mmCIF file of C-alpha atoms in Angstrom:
data_model
loop_
_atom_site.group_PDB
_atom_site.id
_atom_site.type_symbol
_atom_site.label_atom_id
_atom_site.label_comp_id
_atom_site.label_asym_id
_atom_site.label_seq_id
_atom_site.Cartn_x
_atom_site.Cartn_y
_atom_site.Cartn_z
ATOM 1 C CA ASP A 1 72.958 204.055 123.638
ATOM 2 C CA ILE A 2 74.835 207.270 125.215
ATOM 3 C CA GLN A 3 75.555 209.586 121.937
ATOM 4 C CA MET A 4 78.774 211.395 122.413
ATOM 5 C CA THR A 5 79.591 215.086 120.176
ATOM 6 C CA GLN A 6 82.953 216.754 120.048
ATOM 7 C CA SER A 7 83.922 219.848 119.132
ATOM 8 C CA PRO A 8 85.353 221.016 116.885
ATOM 9 C CA SER A 9 86.027 218.470 114.791
ATOM 10 C CA SER A 10 88.695 219.795 113.545
ATOM 11 C CA LEU A 11 91.269 222.542 114.668
ATOM 12 C CA SER A 12 94.296 224.645 113.669
ATOM 13 C CA ALA A 13 96.349 226.416 116.355
ATOM 14 C CA SER A 14 99.673 227.315 117.064
ATOM 15 C CA VAL A 15 102.497 226.565 119.025
ATOM 16 C CA GLY A 16 101.706 228.092 122.505
ATOM 17 C CA ASP A 17 98.058 228.736 122.056
ATOM 18 C CA ARG A 18 95.566 227.786 124.318
ATOM 19 C CA VAL A 19 92.886 225.290 123.313
ATOM 20 C CA THR A 20 89.881 223.396 124.364
ATOM 21 C CA ILE A 21 87.777 220.553 122.912
ATOM 22 C CA THR A 22 84.539 219.678 124.064
ATOM 23 C CA CYS A 23 82.392 216.480 124.819
ATOM 24 C CA ARG A 24 78.826 216.268 125.414
ATOM 25 C CA ALA A 25 76.839 213.464 126.304
ATOM 26 C CA SER A 26 73.467 213.042 125.192
ATOM 27 C CA GLN A 27 72.699 212.268 128.819
ATOM 28 C CA SER A 28 74.089 212.539 132.114
ATOM 29 C CA ILE A 29 77.591 210.067 132.727
ATOM 30 C CA SER A 30 78.045 211.749 136.214
ATOM 31 C CA SER A 31 81.673 211.706 135.667
ATOM 32 C CA PHE A 32 82.525 208.790 133.645
ATOM 33 C CA LEU A 33 84.813 210.503 130.823
ATOM 34 C CA ASN A 34 87.924 210.213 129.246
ATOM 35 C CA TRP A 35 90.064 211.246 126.953
ATOM 36 C CA TYR A 36 93.155 209.658 124.523
ATOM 37 C CA GLN A 37 94.836 210.992 122.331
ATOM 38 C CA GLN A 38 95.985 209.388 119.028
ATOM 39 C CA LYS A 39 98.660 210.145 116.274
ATOM 40 C CA PRO A 40 99.084 208.729 112.856
ATOM 41 C CA GLY A 41 99.716 205.004 113.238
ATOM 42 C CA LYS A 42 99.842 204.840 116.587
ATOM 43 C CA ALA A 43 97.461 203.172 119.348
ATOM 44 C CA PRO A 44 95.494 205.895 121.533
ATOM 45 C CA LYS A 45 96.662 207.051 124.680
ATOM 46 C CA LEU A 46 94.900 207.817 127.854
ATOM 47 C CA LEU A 47 95.362 211.150 128.984
ATOM 48 C CA ILE A 48 92.144 212.060 131.541
ATOM 49 C CA TYR A 49 90.263 209.201 133.137
ATOM 50 C CA ALA A 50 87.430 210.453 135.769
ATOM 51 C CA ALA A 51 86.685 213.864 133.666
ATOM 52 C CA SER A 52 89.468 215.867 135.310
ATOM 53 C CA SER A 53 92.287 213.141 136.721
ATOM 54 C CA LEU A 54 95.105 213.309 134.535
ATOM 55 C CA GLN A 55 96.853 210.534 133.512
ATOM 56 C CA SER A 56 100.874 209.072 135.484
ATOM 57 C CA GLY A 57 103.261 210.468 132.986
ATOM 58 C CA VAL A 58 101.039 213.200 130.930
ATOM 59 C CA THR A 59 102.261 216.404 130.939
ATOM 60 C CA SER A 60 100.613 218.848 133.403
ATOM 61 C CA ARG A 61 99.431 220.746 130.371
ATOM 62 C CA PHE A 62 96.625 218.525 129.990
ATOM 63 C CA SER A 63 93.628 219.144 132.025
ATOM 64 C CA GLY A 64 89.959 218.328 131.996
ATOM 65 C CA SER A 65 86.936 219.866 133.754
ATOM 66 C CA GLY A 66 82.987 218.706 133.742
ATOM 67 C CA SER A 67 80.322 216.288 134.822
ATOM 68 C CA GLY A 68 76.899 215.095 133.848
ATOM 69 C CA THR A 69 76.282 215.816 129.896
ATOM 70 C CA ASP A 70 79.100 218.721 128.969
ATOM 71 C CA PHE A 71 83.485 217.882 129.358
ATOM 72 C CA THR A 72 85.978 219.893 128.094
ATOM 73 C CA LEU A 73 90.130 218.769 127.391
ATOM 74 C CA THR A 74 92.044 221.599 127.712
ATOM 75 C CA ILE A 75 95.933 221.722 126.429
ATOM 76 C CA SER A 76 97.575 225.668 128.288
ATOM 77 C CA SER A 77 99.943 226.048 125.936
ATOM 78 C CA LEU A 78 100.390 223.641 122.434
ATOM 79 C CA GLN A 79 103.692 222.208 121.513
ATOM 80 C CA PRO A 80 105.033 220.369 118.446
ATOM 81 C CA GLU A 81 104.186 217.031 119.713
ATOM 82 C CA ASP A 82 100.440 218.076 120.815
ATOM 83 C CA PHE A 83 99.574 217.984 117.512
ATOM 84 C CA ALA A 84 97.248 214.972 117.391
ATOM 85 C CA THR A 85 93.328 213.657 117.572
ATOM 86 C CA TYR A 86 91.632 213.696 120.496
ATOM 87 C CA TYR A 87 88.910 211.290 121.378
ATOM 88 C CA CYS A 88 86.138 210.862 124.407
ATOM 89 C CA GLN A 89 84.802 208.012 125.553
ATOM 90 C CA GLN A 90 81.791 208.058 128.380
ATOM 91 C CA SER A 91 82.068 204.348 130.621
ATOM 92 C CA TYR A 92 78.983 205.300 132.624
ATOM 93 C CA SER A 93 77.277 202.155 130.693
ATOM 94 C CA ALA A 94 77.558 200.072 127.604
ATOM 95 C CA PRO A 95 78.230 200.831 125.022
ATOM 96 C CA HIS A 96 81.029 202.792 126.094
ATOM 97 C CA THR A 97 81.028 204.834 122.944
ATOM 98 C CA PHE A 98 83.685 207.419 121.743
ATOM 99 C CA GLY A 99 82.816 211.015 120.579
ATOM 100 C CA GLN A 100 83.881 210.769 116.535
ATOM 101 C CA GLY A 101 87.539 212.614 117.040
ATOM 102 C CA THR A 102 88.973 215.925 116.869
ATOM 103 C CA ARG A 103 91.575 216.324 114.680
ATOM 104 C CA LEU A 104 94.062 219.144 116.119
ATOM 105 C CA ASP A 105 96.541 220.747 113.257
ATOM 106 C CA ILE A 106 99.012 223.402 112.976
ATOM 107 C CA LYS A 107 98.237 226.895 111.818
ATOM 108 C CA GLN B 1 106.523 196.412 131.847
ATOM 109 C CA VAL B 2 102.974 196.344 131.115
ATOM 110 C CA GLN B 3 102.080 195.010 127.366
ATOM 111 C CA LEU B 4 99.506 193.898 125.289
ATOM 112 C CA VAL B 5 99.686 192.338 121.788
ATOM 113 C CA GLU B 6 97.642 191.551 119.464
ATOM 114 C CA SER B 7 97.695 188.628 116.491
ATOM 115 C CA GLY B 8 95.373 187.154 114.152
ATOM 116 C CA GLY B 9 94.775 190.192 111.443
ATOM 117 C CA GLY B 10 94.331 189.197 108.395
ATOM 118 C CA LEU B 11 92.402 189.229 104.886
ATOM 119 C CA VAL B 12 89.277 187.254 104.557
ATOM 120 C CA LYS B 13 86.030 186.872 102.619
ATOM 121 C CA PRO B 14 83.165 188.269 103.214
ATOM 122 C CA GLY B 15 80.856 185.566 105.367
ATOM 123 C CA GLY B 16 84.464 184.489 106.341
ATOM 124 C CA SER B 17 85.813 183.669 110.375
ATOM 125 C CA LEU B 18 88.790 185.311 112.194
ATOM 126 C CA ARG B 19 89.797 184.817 115.831
ATOM 127 C CA LEU B 20 92.162 187.835 116.871
ATOM 128 C CA SER B 21 94.089 187.052 120.446
ATOM 129 C CA CYS B 22 95.438 189.695 123.135
ATOM 130 C CA ALA B 23 98.535 188.869 125.017
ATOM 131 C CA ALA B 24 99.034 190.785 128.408
ATOM 132 C CA SER B 25 101.844 190.769 130.122
ATOM 133 C CA GLY B 26 103.341 192.761 133.022
ATOM 134 C CA PHE B 27 100.215 192.564 135.038
ATOM 135 C CA THR B 28 98.146 190.021 136.786
ATOM 136 C CA PHE B 29 95.534 189.922 133.695
ATOM 137 C CA SER B 30 92.807 187.858 135.969
ATOM 138 C CA ASP B 31 92.368 191.164 137.861
ATOM 139 C CA TYR B 32 90.855 193.100 134.956
ATOM 140 C CA TYR B 33 88.170 193.948 132.546
ATOM 141 C CA MET B 34 89.207 193.443 128.976
ATOM 142 C CA ASN B 35 87.972 195.624 125.754
ATOM 143 C CA TRP B 36 88.364 194.983 121.740
ATOM 144 C CA ILE B 37 87.836 198.747 120.525
ATOM 145 C CA ARG B 38 88.306 199.411 116.650
ATOM 146 C CA GLN B 39 89.612 202.310 114.192
ATOM 147 C CA ALA B 40 88.302 201.662 110.324
ATOM 148 C CA PRO B 41 90.586 202.917 108.153
ATOM 149 C CA GLY B 42 90.685 206.730 108.302
ATOM 150 C CA LYS B 43 87.771 207.073 110.813
ATOM 151 C CA GLY B 44 87.137 207.205 114.403
ATOM 152 C CA LEU B 45 87.447 204.552 117.728
ATOM 153 C CA GLU B 46 84.249 202.329 118.123
ATOM 154 C CA TRP B 47 84.088 199.869 121.355
ATOM 155 C CA VAL B 48 83.451 196.981 119.965
ATOM 156 C CA SER B 49 83.112 194.593 123.495
ATOM 157 C CA TYR B 50 84.481 193.829 126.646
ATOM 158 C CA ILE B 51 84.504 190.812 128.978
ATOM 159 C CA SER B 52 85.143 190.952 132.967
ATOM 160 C CA LYS B 53 87.764 189.422 135.041
ATOM 161 C CA SER B 54 85.935 186.049 135.202
ATOM 162 C CA SER B 55 83.936 186.067 132.139
ATOM 163 C CA SER B 56 80.992 186.782 133.948
ATOM 164 C CA TYR B 57 79.566 189.500 132.505
ATOM 165 C CA ILE B 58 80.377 190.350 128.934
ATOM 166 C CA GLU B 59 78.934 193.415 126.572
ATOM 167 C CA TYR B 60 78.590 193.863 122.576
ATOM 168 C CA ALA B 61 78.074 196.606 120.827
ATOM 169 C CA ASP B 62 75.014 196.364 118.420
ATOM 170 C CA SER B 63 77.236 196.473 115.389
ATOM 171 C CA VAL B 64 79.101 193.052 115.865
ATOM 172 C CA LYS B 65 76.143 191.679 118.685
ATOM 173 C CA GLY B 66 75.035 188.160 117.362
ATOM 174 C CA ARG B 67 78.030 187.170 115.092
ATOM 175 C CA PHE B 68 81.347 188.050 116.999
ATOM 176 C CA THR B 69 82.136 186.666 120.848
ATOM 177 C CA ILE B 70 84.604 187.552 123.580
ATOM 178 C CA SER B 71 86.375 185.476 125.551
ATOM 179 C CA ARG B 72 89.420 185.125 127.652
ATOM 180 C CA ASP B 73 91.751 182.463 129.036
ATOM 181 C CA ASN B 74 93.462 184.003 132.589
ATOM 182 C CA ALA B 75 95.594 180.833 133.091
ATOM 183 C CA LYS B 76 97.338 181.581 129.519
ATOM 184 C CA LYS B 77 96.559 185.809 130.050
ATOM 185 C CA THR B 78 94.788 186.195 126.610
ATOM 186 C CA LEU B 79 92.059 188.286 125.066
ATOM 187 C CA PHE B 80 89.952 186.461 122.480
ATOM 188 C CA LEU B 81 87.844 187.970 119.883
ATOM 189 C CA GLN B 82 85.961 185.257 117.210
ATOM 190 C CA MET B 83 84.974 187.303 114.451
ATOM 191 C CA ASN B 84 81.892 185.423 112.482
ATOM 192 C CA SER B 85 80.149 186.241 109.376
ATOM 193 C CA LEU B 86 82.299 189.282 108.548
ATOM 194 C CA ARG B 87 81.373 192.092 106.434
ATOM 195 C CA ALA B 88 83.035 194.607 104.536
ATOM 196 C CA GLU B 89 82.497 197.112 107.002
ATOM 197 C CA ASP B 90 84.296 195.069 110.062
ATOM 198 C CA THR B 91 87.700 195.748 108.108
ATOM 199 C CA ALA B 92 89.476 197.972 110.862
ATOM 200 C CA VAL B 93 92.899 197.611 113.438
ATOM 201 C CA TYR B 94 90.959 195.903 116.203
ATOM 202 C CA TYR B 95 92.782 196.659 119.628
ATOM 203 C CA CYS B 96 92.667 195.283 122.828
ATOM 204 C CA ALA B 97 92.751 197.616 125.710
ATOM 205 C CA ARG B 98 93.196 196.494 129.347
ATOM 206 C CA ASP B 99 89.994 197.957 131.570
ATOM 207 C CA VAL B 100 91.455 200.318 134.808
ATOM 208 C CA LYS B 101 88.244 200.508 137.748
ATOM 209 C CA VAL B 102 89.077 201.776 140.918
ATOM 210 C CA ALA B 103 85.692 202.247 141.770
ATOM 211 C CA GLY B 104 82.753 202.065 139.139
ATOM 212 C CA PRO B 105 83.562 202.804 135.662
ATOM 213 C CA GLY B 106 86.858 202.718 134.269
ATOM 214 C CA TRP B 107 88.881 203.881 131.865
ATOM 215 C CA LEU B 108 91.433 201.945 129.085
ATOM 216 C CA ASP B 109 95.041 202.193 130.006
ATOM 217 C CA PRO B 110 96.707 200.743 127.898
ATOM 218 C CA TRP B 111 96.099 199.510 124.202
ATOM 219 C CA GLY B 112 97.788 197.479 122.267
ATOM 220 C CA GLN B 113 99.313 198.148 119.064
ATOM 221 C CA GLY B 114 96.230 197.152 116.943
ATOM 222 C CA THR B 115 95.823 194.172 114.438
ATOM 223 C CA LEU B 116 94.732 194.706 110.964
ATOM 224 C CA VAL B 117 91.630 193.114 109.576
ATOM 225 C CA THR B 118 90.346 193.490 106.096
ATOM 226 C CA VAL B 119 86.822 191.846 105.178
ATOM 227 C CA SER B 120 87.201 191.471 100.997
ATOM 228 C CA THR B 121 86.637 189.559 97.952
#
């Protein structure tokens, strides 16, 4: 199985900060990497698919990059509504494993 | 609008069974792979299973293989998860999600609101 490792596991930041979350796969997954945002008590929401494609309706503050084993999610200027938990997921091969999540808190 | 609504969760004793349903609307259900994902209380997301458009291709996580069965009824636009031999560690919110594929592997969008399964005496 492909293991997905996110870093950091938690992060405190301020409104207006630029934030980067990293996701590393245990083997190459090409660009088959997706990012989701989850707020407490809610279902996850797709942000980025295929490593760098912004889902329709998602603010351009979010961007994704990477291929192979190393990927990043960047939030260009944090807004209050961005404080949430973020998960990466590989869809290269089953089981379609998720990273352990990165909790983004207000500093 | 595209919508997924799960049902069937509840409290069940260890060793018991439960069948979850996911009703789809707003899109052509038979055109999409479908997934189940779960989240234990206070924990991260765990992919559980997926099923192809015609049910010809199915995959499971090792943690549920041999105990859970995914299926679908395209005529009724409904996805199912039959869960047998339930364990305490199966306690979680179970989400269904549509698998969007353009060419090759895809992504999960949208997700349902989830249904809580609690396995306890």
